[in-house]
Short mmCIF file of C-alpha atoms and ligand atoms in Angstrom, two decimals:
data_model
loop_
_atom_site.label_atom_id
_atom_site.label_comp_id
_atom_site.label_asym_id
_atom_site.label_seq_id
_atom_site.Cartn_x
_atom_site.Cartn_y
_atom_site.Cartn_z
CA MET D 1 0.06 0.38 0.40
CA ALA D 2 1.38 3.66 -0.32
CA ASN D 3 2.37 5.79 1.29
CA SER D 4 0.16 8.66 2.72
CA GLU D 5 0.86 12.00 3.83
CA TYR D 6 -1.17 10.68 6.71
CA GLU D 7 0.86 7.59 7.71
CA TYR D 8 3.43 8.88 9.94
CA VAL D 9 0.99 9.63 12.48
CA LYS D 10 1.47 5.50 12.26
CA ARG D 11 5.01 5.58 12.04
CA GLU D 12 5.27 7.42 15.02
CA PHE D 13 2.23 8.16 18.02
CA GLU D 14 2.38 4.18 17.96
CA PHE D 15 4.38 2.44 20.64
CA GLU D 16 4.55 -1.23 19.66
CA SER D 17 6.08 -2.11 23.67
CA ARG D 18 7.88 -5.37 23.74
CA LEU D 19 8.03 -7.82 26.14
CA PRO D 20 12.09 -8.72 27.22
CA PRO D 21 13.43 -11.48 26.29
CA SER D 22 14.13 -14.61 27.83
CA ASN D 23 11.37 -13.90 30.20
CA TRP D 24 8.81 -16.39 31.10
CA ILE D 25 5.49 -14.20 29.91
CA VAL D 26 2.44 -14.48 32.10
CA VAL D 27 -0.67 -14.02 30.22
CA ARG D 28 -3.82 -13.75 33.76
CA ILE D 29 -7.06 -13.03 33.05
CA ASP D 30 -9.68 -12.56 35.16
CA GLY D 31 -13.13 -12.34 35.31
CA CYS D 32 -15.00 -8.86 35.01
CA HIS D 33 -17.86 -8.93 37.60
CA PHE D 34 -18.17 -12.36 37.92
CA HIS D 35 -19.64 -11.73 41.03
CA ARG D 36 -23.21 -10.46 39.62
CA PHE D 37 -21.89 -12.88 36.38
CA SER D 38 -22.09 -15.77 39.00
CA LYS D 39 -25.18 -15.02 40.92
CA ILE D 40 -26.76 -13.59 37.40
CA HIS D 41 -26.63 -17.95 36.01
CA THR D 42 -27.31 -19.93 39.71
CA PHE D 43 -23.36 -20.77 40.33
CA GLU D 44 -22.97 -22.95 43.02
CA LYS D 45 -21.53 -21.89 46.35
CA PRO D 46 -18.52 -21.81 46.86
CA ASN D 47 -17.83 -23.82 44.02
CA ASP D 48 -19.48 -24.86 40.73
CA GLU D 49 -18.35 -28.10 39.77
CA SER D 50 -19.10 -27.04 35.35
CA ALA D 51 -18.29 -23.18 35.37
CA LEU D 52 -14.72 -25.31 36.86
CA ARG D 53 -15.00 -27.13 34.48
CA LEU D 54 -15.89 -24.46 31.61
CA MET D 55 -12.92 -22.43 32.35
CA ASN D 56 -10.06 -25.51 32.31
CA ALA D 57 -12.08 -26.42 29.04
CA CYS D 58 -11.22 -22.50 27.24
CA ALA D 59 -7.81 -22.71 28.77
CA THR D 60 -7.61 -26.63 28.22
CA SER D 61 -8.19 -24.61 24.05
CA MET D 62 -6.09 -22.18 24.51
CA LEU D 63 -3.10 -24.65 24.27
CA GLU D 64 -4.30 -26.05 21.54
CA LYS D 65 -4.87 -23.19 19.49
CA PHE D 66 -1.59 -21.03 21.52
CA PRO D 67 1.64 -23.72 20.45
CA ASP D 68 4.13 -21.31 22.92
CA ILE D 69 1.59 -21.39 25.74
CA VAL D 70 3.35 -23.86 27.80
CA PHE D 71 1.38 -24.37 31.14
CA ALA D 72 -2.04 -22.88 32.51
CA TYR D 73 -2.89 -22.77 35.42
CA GLY D 74 -6.57 -21.56 37.00
CA VAL D 75 -8.69 -20.58 39.95
CA SER D 76 -12.19 -19.28 40.58
CA ASP D 77 -12.49 -16.43 37.99
CA GLU D 78 -9.15 -16.67 37.00
CA TYR D 79 -6.77 -18.75 34.87
CA SER D 80 -2.99 -17.99 34.01
CA PHE D 81 -1.30 -18.85 31.06
CA VAL D 82 2.28 -19.20 30.47
CA PHE D 83 4.28 -18.95 27.44
CA ARG D 84 7.63 -20.21 26.71
CA GLU D 85 10.55 -18.92 27.88
CA GLU D 86 12.31 -17.35 24.38
CA THR D 87 8.85 -17.13 22.77
CA GLU D 88 8.66 -14.80 19.46
CA PHE D 89 4.54 -15.42 19.62
CA TYR D 90 3.84 -11.43 17.84
CA GLN D 91 6.93 -11.12 18.25
CA ARG D 92 5.95 -10.29 21.76
CA ARG D 93 4.04 -7.96 21.33
CA GLU D 94 2.61 -6.73 24.94
CA SER D 95 -0.51 -4.80 23.06
CA LYS D 96 -0.84 -8.34 20.50
CA ILE D 97 -0.77 -11.10 23.47
CA LEU D 98 -2.86 -9.91 26.32
CA SER D 99 -6.08 -9.31 23.44
CA LEU D 100 -5.40 -12.07 22.02
CA CYS D 101 -5.03 -14.28 25.18
CA VAL D 102 -8.64 -12.57 26.40
CA SER D 103 -10.35 -12.62 23.30
CA TYR D 104 -10.01 -15.98 22.39
CA PHE D 105 -10.51 -17.07 25.97
CA THR D 106 -14.04 -15.14 26.01
CA SER D 107 -15.24 -16.47 22.37
CA MET D 108 -14.39 -20.59 23.92
CA TYR D 109 -16.34 -19.13 27.06
CA VAL D 110 -19.65 -17.60 24.85
CA MET D 111 -19.60 -21.28 22.35
CA LYS D 112 -18.41 -23.88 25.14
CA TRP D 113 -20.70 -22.30 27.76
CA LYS D 114 -24.09 -24.58 25.84
CA ASP D 115 -21.81 -27.32 26.49
CA PHE D 116 -21.52 -27.75 29.93
CA PHE D 117 -25.28 -25.40 30.95
CA PRO D 118 -27.00 -26.96 28.87
CA ASN D 119 -29.98 -26.30 31.40
CA LYS D 120 -29.03 -22.73 31.41
CA GLU D 121 -29.24 -19.60 28.86
CA LEU D 122 -26.45 -17.55 28.78
CA LYS D 123 -28.49 -14.95 30.14
CA GLU D 124 -24.79 -11.89 29.87
CA PRO D 125 -21.73 -12.37 27.45
CA PRO D 126 -19.00 -12.89 29.04
CA TYR D 127 -16.06 -10.46 29.99
CA PHE D 128 -12.42 -10.77 31.16
CA ASP D 129 -9.78 -7.64 32.14
CA GLY D 130 -6.10 -9.76 32.09
CA ARG D 131 -2.11 -7.98 32.89
CA VAL D 132 0.84 -9.54 31.86
CA VAL D 133 3.70 -10.02 33.65
CA CYS D 134 7.43 -11.13 32.85
CA TYR D 135 9.30 -13.51 35.25
CA PRO D 136 12.66 -13.74 34.30
CA ASN D 137 14.01 -17.26 35.72
CA LEU D 138 12.92 -20.46 37.02
CA LYS D 139 12.71 -19.93 40.73
CA THR D 140 10.60 -16.34 40.18
CA ILE D 141 7.91 -18.83 38.05
CA ARG D 142 7.56 -21.17 40.38
CA ASP D 143 7.48 -19.06 42.82
CA TYR D 144 4.58 -17.10 40.55
CA LEU D 145 2.50 -20.49 40.07
CA ALA D 146 3.01 -20.90 43.90
CA TRP D 147 1.83 -18.09 44.66
CA ARG D 148 -1.75 -18.62 42.66
CA GLN D 149 -2.06 -22.14 44.75
CA VAL D 150 -1.64 -20.98 47.90
CA ASP D 151 -4.46 -18.24 47.40
CA CYS D 152 -6.46 -20.43 46.16
CA HIS D 153 -5.75 -22.97 48.98
CA ILE D 154 -6.57 -19.36 51.71
CA ASN D 155 -9.81 -18.60 50.14
CA ASN D 156 -11.05 -22.16 49.58
CA GLN D 157 -10.81 -22.74 52.24
CA TYR D 158 -12.03 -20.00 53.90
CA ASN D 159 -15.33 -19.88 51.61
CA THR D 160 -16.01 -23.25 52.61
CA CYS D 161 -16.12 -23.34 55.95
CA PHE D 162 -18.50 -19.40 54.98
CA TRP D 163 -20.64 -20.23 53.00
CA LEU D 164 -21.14 -24.34 55.37
CA LEU D 165 -22.23 -22.16 57.91
CA VAL D 166 -24.04 -19.84 55.67
CA LYS D 167 -26.32 -23.12 54.35
CA SER D 168 -26.32 -24.16 58.49
CA GLY D 169 -28.48 -20.59 58.93
CA LYS D 170 -26.09 -18.93 60.46
CA THR D 171 -26.35 -14.64 59.33
CA GLU D 172 -23.09 -14.14 56.03
CA LYS D 173 -22.17 -12.22 59.02
CA GLU D 174 -22.17 -14.92 61.24
CA ALA D 175 -20.65 -16.30 59.46
CA GLN D 176 -18.00 -14.05 58.67
CA GLN D 177 -17.20 -13.24 63.00
CA ALA D 178 -16.88 -16.74 63.46
CA LEU D 179 -14.29 -17.19 60.74
CA LYS D 180 -12.88 -14.01 62.15
CA GLY D 181 -9.21 -14.60 62.98
CA THR D 182 -8.72 -18.09 62.32
CA PHE D 183 -6.52 -19.88 61.14
CA SER D 184 -6.17 -23.26 58.37
CA LYS D 185 -5.64 -25.27 61.28
CA ASP D 186 -9.02 -23.94 62.93
CA LYS D 187 -10.48 -23.93 59.82
CA ASN D 188 -9.95 -28.14 59.34
CA GLU D 189 -11.43 -28.64 63.03
CA LEU D 190 -14.57 -26.76 62.27
CA LEU D 191 -15.17 -28.33 59.44
CA LEU D 192 -14.84 -31.81 60.99
CA GLN D 193 -17.17 -30.60 64.85
CA GLN D 194 -19.74 -29.09 63.40
CA PHE D 195 -19.04 -31.04 59.48
CA GLN D 196 -18.18 -34.10 59.80
CA ILE D 197 -16.20 -33.08 56.79
CA ASN D 198 -12.08 -33.78 55.77
CA TYR D 199 -11.37 -30.63 54.18
CA ASP D 200 -9.00 -33.06 51.82
CA ASP D 201 -11.09 -34.60 50.46
CA GLU D 202 -13.05 -32.53 49.06
CA LEU D 203 -13.03 -31.96 45.71
CA ALA D 204 -9.34 -31.63 44.69
CA MET D 205 -9.93 -28.78 41.37
CA PHE D 206 -11.17 -26.74 43.87
CA ARG D 207 -8.71 -27.33 46.66
CA LYS D 208 -5.90 -27.32 44.33
CA GLY D 209 -6.68 -25.72 41.53
CA SER D 210 -6.37 -26.61 37.76
CA CYS D 211 -2.97 -26.88 35.78
CA VAL D 212 -3.62 -27.54 32.34
CA TYR D 213 -0.34 -28.65 30.26
CA ARG D 214 0.80 -31.18 27.61
CA ASP D 215 2.10 -35.03 29.28
CA LYS D 216 3.35 -36.61 27.91
CA VAL D 217 1.42 -40.08 26.84
CA GLU D 218 2.67 -44.24 26.34
CA THR D 219 0.92 -44.86 24.03
CA LYS D 220 0.89 -48.30 22.03
CA VAL D 221 0.64 -47.46 18.28
CA LYS D 222 1.72 -51.28 17.05
CA THR D 223 3.33 -54.63 17.64
CA ASP D 224 6.31 -55.36 16.51
CA ARG D 225 7.08 -59.11 14.49
CA SER D 226 7.33 -61.22 18.43
CA GLY D 227 3.81 -59.48 19.60
CA ASN D 228 6.18 -56.85 21.85
CA PRO D 229 4.30 -53.66 21.23
CA ILE D 230 6.21 -51.11 20.64
CA LYS D 231 4.97 -47.82 21.91
CA ARG D 232 5.74 -44.42 20.91
CA THR D 233 5.52 -40.60 23.61
CA ARG D 234 2.33 -37.85 22.46
CA LEU D 235 2.27 -35.27 23.47
CA VAL D 236 -1.47 -34.49 25.50
CA ILE D 237 -3.14 -31.76 26.74
CA THR D 238 -4.14 -32.42 30.37
CA VAL D 239 -5.44 -31.33 33.24
CA ALA D 240 -4.82 -32.16 36.65
CA ASN D 241 -5.47 -30.83 40.03
CA VAL D 242 -2.30 -30.57 41.48
CA ASP D 243 -0.17 -29.34 43.75
CA ILE D 244 2.77 -27.26 42.07
CA ILE D 245 3.75 -25.74 45.31
CA GLY D 246 6.34 -28.75 46.56
CA PRO D 247 9.24 -29.71 43.28
CA GLU D 248 7.70 -33.31 42.38
CA PHE D 249 5.92 -32.28 39.92
CA TRP D 250 8.28 -29.77 38.65
CA GLU D 251 10.81 -32.43 39.45
CA LYS D 252 8.44 -34.52 36.72
CA HIS D 253 7.80 -32.14 34.15
CA GLN D 254 11.36 -30.91 33.33
CA TYR D 255 10.46 -30.30 30.05
CA ILE D 256 7.46 -27.85 30.90
CA LEU D 257 9.59 -24.80 32.37
CA ARG D 258 12.77 -25.58 30.43
CA GLU D 259 15.47 -22.70 30.26
CA GLU D 260 15.98 -22.55 26.55
CA LYS D 261 19.66 -22.66 24.92
CA CYS D 262 19.65 -19.55 22.39
CA ARG D 263 22.68 -18.08 20.07
CA TYR D 264 24.52 -14.82 21.43
CA GLU D 265 22.40 -12.69 18.94
CA TYR D 266 19.88 -12.66 21.57
CA VAL D 267 20.83 -10.42 23.81
CA LYS D 268 20.83 -7.30 22.16
CA LYS D 269 17.10 -7.88 21.85
CA PHE D 270 17.37 -6.87 25.61
CA ASP D 271 18.85 -3.28 24.69
CA ILE D 272 15.51 -1.72 24.12
CA ASN D 273 15.33 2.41 23.77
CA HIS D 274 12.49 4.28 25.32
CA ARG D 275 11.86 6.29 22.62
CA ILE D 276 10.07 9.77 23.89
CA PRO D 277 6.88 10.79 21.79
CA PRO D 278 5.88 12.64 19.51
CA CYS D 279 4.51 16.34 19.97
CA ASN D 280 5.80 16.58 22.69
CA TRP D 281 8.46 19.05 24.09
CA THR D 282 11.83 17.99 25.63
CA VAL D 283 13.49 19.15 28.53
CA VAL D 284 16.40 18.37 29.52
CA SER D 285 17.31 18.79 33.26
CA ILE D 286 20.44 18.80 34.73
CA ASN D 287 21.73 18.80 38.12
CA ALA D 288 25.31 19.37 39.70
CA ASN D 289 25.58 16.37 42.49
CA GLN D 290 26.76 16.87 45.97
CA PHE D 291 26.69 20.86 45.42
CA GLU D 292 27.04 21.99 48.50
CA GLN D 293 30.18 19.92 49.19
CA PHE D 294 31.76 21.06 45.77
CA SER D 295 30.60 24.47 46.60
CA LEU D 296 32.39 25.02 50.07
CA THR D 297 35.85 22.59 48.41
CA HIS D 298 35.96 25.28 46.51
CA SER D 299 34.04 28.71 48.55
CA PHE D 300 32.24 29.80 46.49
CA ASP D 301 30.58 32.79 47.34
CA LYS D 302 26.45 31.61 49.08
CA PRO D 303 23.60 31.80 47.98
CA ASN D 304 25.22 33.01 44.90
CA ASP D 305 28.47 32.70 43.48
CA GLU D 306 28.39 34.90 39.90
CA THR D 307 31.75 33.90 38.29
CA ALA D 308 30.06 29.96 38.77
CA LEU D 309 27.11 30.63 37.58
CA ARG D 310 28.46 32.75 34.61
CA LEU D 311 30.41 28.80 33.95
CA MET D 312 27.13 27.16 34.27
CA ASN D 313 25.45 30.19 31.44
CA ALA D 314 29.25 29.77 29.59
CA SER D 315 28.11 25.69 29.59
CA ALA D 316 24.95 25.95 28.87
CA SER D 317 25.87 28.27 25.74
CA LEU D 318 28.03 25.81 24.23
CA MET D 319 25.38 23.45 24.65
CA LEU D 320 23.25 25.36 22.53
CA GLU D 321 26.37 26.18 19.73
CA LEU D 322 26.97 22.21 19.97
CA PHE D 323 22.89 21.38 20.08
CA PRO D 324 20.88 23.07 17.41
CA ASP D 325 17.64 21.00 18.18
CA ILE D 326 17.85 23.00 21.72
CA VAL D 327 16.52 26.01 21.12
CA PHE D 328 16.72 27.36 24.93
CA GLY D 329 17.93 26.75 27.83
CA TYR D 330 16.93 28.39 31.35
CA GLY D 331 19.69 27.82 34.67
CA PHE D 332 19.87 29.07 37.94
CA SER D 333 22.03 27.58 41.37
CA ASN D 334 23.64 24.82 40.06
CA GLU D 335 20.34 23.14 37.31
CA TYR D 336 19.77 24.08 33.95
CA SER D 337 17.33 23.18 31.99
CA PHE D 338 17.79 22.56 27.74
CA VAL D 339 14.87 23.00 26.00
CA PHE D 340 14.44 20.43 22.77
CA GLN D 341 11.96 21.98 19.61
CA GLU D 342 9.19 19.64 19.54
CA LYS D 343 10.23 17.78 16.10
CA THR D 344 13.92 17.72 17.53
CA GLU D 345 15.68 13.72 15.52
CA LEU D 346 18.39 13.79 17.97
CA TYR D 347 19.12 10.26 18.53
CA GLN D 348 15.43 9.45 17.06
CA ARG D 349 14.47 10.53 20.35
CA GLN D 350 16.05 7.61 22.10
CA GLU D 351 15.29 8.73 25.66
CA SER D 352 19.17 7.59 26.89
CA LEU D 353 20.93 8.66 24.36
CA ILE D 354 19.70 12.04 24.92
CA LEU D 355 20.23 12.77 28.26
CA SER D 356 23.32 10.87 28.40
CA SER D 357 24.88 13.01 25.57
CA CYS D 358 23.79 15.52 27.50
CA THR D 359 24.51 15.36 30.63
CA SER D 360 28.24 14.24 29.97
CA CYS D 361 28.40 16.94 27.12
CA PHE D 362 27.64 19.62 29.83
CA THR D 363 30.31 18.70 32.03
CA SER D 364 33.65 18.49 29.93
CA PHE D 365 32.21 21.85 28.71
CA TYR D 366 32.06 23.02 32.92
CA MET D 367 35.35 21.61 33.29
CA MET D 368 36.64 23.02 30.41
CA LYS D 369 35.74 26.44 30.91
CA TRP D 370 36.81 26.09 34.74
CA LYS D 371 40.29 28.03 34.26
CA ASP D 372 38.36 30.78 32.29
CA PHE D 373 35.96 31.71 35.00
CA PHE D 374 39.38 30.70 37.79
CA PRO D 375 41.74 31.32 36.44
CA ASN D 376 43.47 31.44 40.21
CA LYS D 377 41.37 27.76 41.52
CA ASP D 378 42.49 24.54 40.34
CA LEU D 379 39.25 21.72 40.19
CA VAL D 380 40.76 19.85 42.92
CA GLU D 381 37.69 17.79 42.94
CA PRO D 382 35.05 16.25 40.33
CA PRO D 383 32.36 18.11 39.46
CA HIS D 384 29.07 15.63 38.32
CA PHE D 385 25.21 15.76 37.47
CA GLU D 386 22.65 13.64 37.47
CA ALA D 387 19.53 14.48 35.15
CA GLU D 388 16.04 13.97 34.25
CA LEU D 389 14.55 13.79 31.17
CA LEU D 390 11.35 15.74 30.61
CA CYS D 391 8.08 16.15 28.57
CA TYR D 392 6.02 19.04 28.59
CA PRO D 393 2.62 19.48 25.99
CA LYS D 394 3.53 22.59 24.31
CA GLN D 395 1.99 24.41 26.50
CA LYS D 396 2.97 24.03 29.69
CA ILE D 397 6.26 25.32 28.55
CA GLY D 398 8.08 28.26 29.59
CA THR D 399 7.29 28.03 32.99
CA LEU D 400 10.16 25.86 33.76
CA SER D 401 12.14 26.03 37.55
CA LYS D 402 11.12 29.81 37.73
CA ASP D 403 9.20 29.32 40.96
CA LYS D 404 12.20 27.35 42.88
CA ASN D 405 14.54 30.20 41.82
CA GLU D 406 11.76 32.91 43.63
CA LEU D 407 10.66 30.71 46.96
CA LEU D 408 15.25 30.36 47.07
CA PHE D 409 15.71 33.69 47.20
CA GLN D 410 12.93 33.23 49.99
CA GLN D 411 13.58 31.38 52.11
CA PHE D 412 17.68 33.03 51.99
CA GLN D 413 15.98 36.12 52.91
CA LEU D 414 17.27 38.16 50.56
CA ASN D 415 16.71 42.20 49.44
CA TYR D 416 15.50 40.97 46.17
CA ASN D 417 15.26 44.12 43.94
CA ASN D 418 18.64 44.15 45.20
CA GLU D 419 20.00 41.75 44.12
CA PRO D 420 21.81 41.38 40.42
CA ALA D 421 19.03 40.28 38.20
CA MET D 422 21.66 36.55 37.21
CA PHE D 423 20.76 35.52 40.97
CA ARG D 424 16.66 36.70 41.38
CA LYS D 425 15.62 36.03 37.56
CA GLY D 426 17.93 32.84 36.76
CA SER D 427 19.43 33.03 33.10
CA CYS D 428 17.94 32.01 29.95
CA THR D 429 19.63 30.72 27.41
CA TYR D 430 18.80 31.24 24.04
CA ARG D 431 19.39 32.73 20.13
CA GLN D 432 18.41 35.57 18.23
CA LYS D 433 18.60 37.35 15.32
CA VAL D 434 22.12 39.81 15.13
CA GLU D 435 22.27 40.64 11.93
CA GLU D 436 20.36 39.77 8.45
CA TYR D 437 22.76 40.08 5.11
CA VAL D 438 22.83 40.25 1.31
CA GLU D 439 25.71 37.26 0.08
CA VAL D 440 25.80 37.75 -3.84
CA GLU D 441 25.69 34.17 -5.13
CA GLY D 442 26.01 33.93 -9.33
CA SER D 443 23.47 36.57 -10.08
CA GLU D 444 21.28 37.12 -7.17
CA ASN D 445 20.93 38.74 -3.32
CA ILE D 446 20.60 36.06 -0.79
CA THR D 447 19.63 37.28 2.43
CA ARG D 448 21.39 35.24 5.27
CA GLU D 449 21.19 35.74 8.40
CA ARG D 450 22.79 35.32 11.21
CA TRP D 451 21.71 34.25 15.14
CA ASP D 452 24.24 34.04 18.03
CA VAL D 453 23.64 32.29 21.80
CA ILE D 454 22.53 34.51 23.74
CA VAL D 455 22.44 34.95 27.14
CA GLU D 456 20.26 37.21 29.41
CA HIS D 457 18.04 37.14 32.87
CA VAL D 458 15.09 38.84 32.03
CA ASP D 459 10.37 38.02 33.73
CA LEU D 460 9.90 35.08 31.93
CA GLY D 461 6.35 35.20 32.25
CA MET D 462 4.45 35.57 29.00
CA GLU D 463 5.87 38.84 28.07
CA PHE D 464 8.89 37.33 26.71
CA TRP D 465 7.19 35.33 24.81
CA ARG D 466 5.88 37.19 23.10
CA LYS D 467 8.13 39.19 21.82
CA ARG D 468 10.09 36.84 21.05
CA PRO D 469 8.10 33.94 19.76
CA TYR D 470 10.52 32.16 17.50
CA ILE D 471 12.16 30.51 20.15
CA LEU D 472 9.81 28.01 20.45
CA SER D 473 8.51 27.94 16.74
CA ARG D 474 11.70 28.51 14.22
P1 LIG E 501 -13.45 -7.83 39.10
O1 LIG E 501 -12.39 -9.15 38.90
O2 LIG E 501 -12.57 -6.84 39.85
O3 LIG E 501 -14.39 -7.50 38.17
O4 LIG E 501 -14.67 -8.39 40.16
P2 LIG E 501 -15.44 -10.10 40.37
O5 LIG E 501 -17.00 -10.18 40.58
O6 LIG E 501 -14.74 -10.70 38.95
O7 LIG E 501 -15.04 -10.56 41.21
P3 LIG E 501 -13.14 -11.09 42.20
O8 LIG E 501 -12.91 -11.24 40.56
O9 LIG E 501 -12.83 -10.28 42.70
O10 LIG E 501 -13.64 -13.03 42.31
C1 LIG E 501 -13.96 -13.99 42.16
C2 LIG E 501 -16.05 -14.04 41.46
O11 LIG E 501 -16.66 -14.64 41.14
C3 LIG E 501 -15.91 -14.50 43.51
O12 LIG E 501 -16.05 -13.86 43.92
C4 LIG E 501 -17.16 -14.87 43.10
O13 LIG E 501 -18.24 -14.15 43.25
C5 LIG E 501 -17.71 -15.25 41.67
N1 LIG E 501 -17.21 -17.08 41.06
C6 LIG E 501 -16.05 -17.80 41.21
N2 LIG E 501 -16.15 -18.62 39.97
C7 LIG E 501 -17.25 -19.20 41.48
C8 LIG E 501 -17.86 -20.01 41.43
O14 LIG E 501 -17.77 -21.33 41.04
N3 LIG E 501 -19.07 -19.92 42.01
C9 LIG E 501 -20.01 -19.17 42.70
N4 LIG E 501 -20.67 -18.93 43.07
N5 LIG E 501 -18.84 -17.36 42.51
C10 LIG E 501 -18.27 -17.97 42.07
MG1 LIG E 502 -12.83 -11.16 38.49
#
């Protein structure tokens, strides 16, 4: 398809968030408002066997449809799907994976409803929300699954007691009160004493939740000439209600969460560079780290050392010379903020590269210029700066750090108006057109402009921007 002039909206605004490689991707889906859904479909309390079997059937379909799902675990209205560690399913794009999972599961739920509830009309459309979480190693993915199963145990034991108490005549409030502060052991005792129920005899599906995975099954394919069976191992999708907290299951099924071997190049995929969204003003705000100490060591005047501030301004001016995309700088005390033009394509808007190169450059300028400003002072401690990158929608630009500056002065209780403007207003660094001249090129006269970087100490109110519209719109 030919590219239209509008195509940029896809290229520039769509962010495909890719999940980090070499992680087990878990999609956990959860029924939305299933409290209500189970009520209007008169599910049995606390566990409706058919409803749970329907969930398991949907999970089984998920494993059939998506071969990269290696394990699923479900309880109540939730199901977790574990993708194999190195899956390249939709290039690991988060929104694709998440949306497809909830959608396919929902679709199966509606399609299979009649198989599990032949006498119940589906009165409301069921729907699920979901999230994606990445687990970086075998321990964390095993712990994740153990966490869900422990949750299942705690909830189910409580709900079993609660609904038996309610069915035996207690109000919901009384049942709640009776269970308040009880431990697992107490609940087992209550079930045994009051209802002659051994909790361990409850359905394993209720107690343990359901695991769906591919099990190795040996089947006889034929017999050889001497009549001995020839067996073949096949992988068969299985639902089991077993313990996955202890090591036994995983020792027996090591192939399920197998750590995969890959070629070395895969490490490149970890380099996920965050890009700044388009049509935003990028501000890199640089701040001298441990400046108290630094200014003490170099005996800077307090609270403002004029020379030190001029050194900051000189470094800032050099920043504007080096980075044409910086349209404005504002500094006071030990910090300087640089505004990049809205459409900057510096480092293809990769955040870490912009942030690091600016900070490094500023540091370098500061050190190189030191001798010019402090000819009689040795730089005895390395200055170092930290920075953050901020994104502003257009109308918010211009406020920068001015308020903080004024606050600083109030703190030091200075007579505001007697102080130099540089102290009171901070410093603005920007380009100003200094002259226009005409050059003769061939037979044509060409008007050229010269823009110089200047530093001013002025009010950054509306007036400033009204008089200098070219700064932000050049
Ligand atoms: P959201 O997930 O936040 O939308 O709320 P929810 O109403 O789905 O509640 P949540 O997911 O926290 O809990 C699941 C709810 O589903 C339980 O509280 C029950 O009310 C209901 N539920 C799940 N399974 C069964 C079941 O087998 N029988 C009955 N009766 N209810 C169930
Ligand atoms: Mg729910």
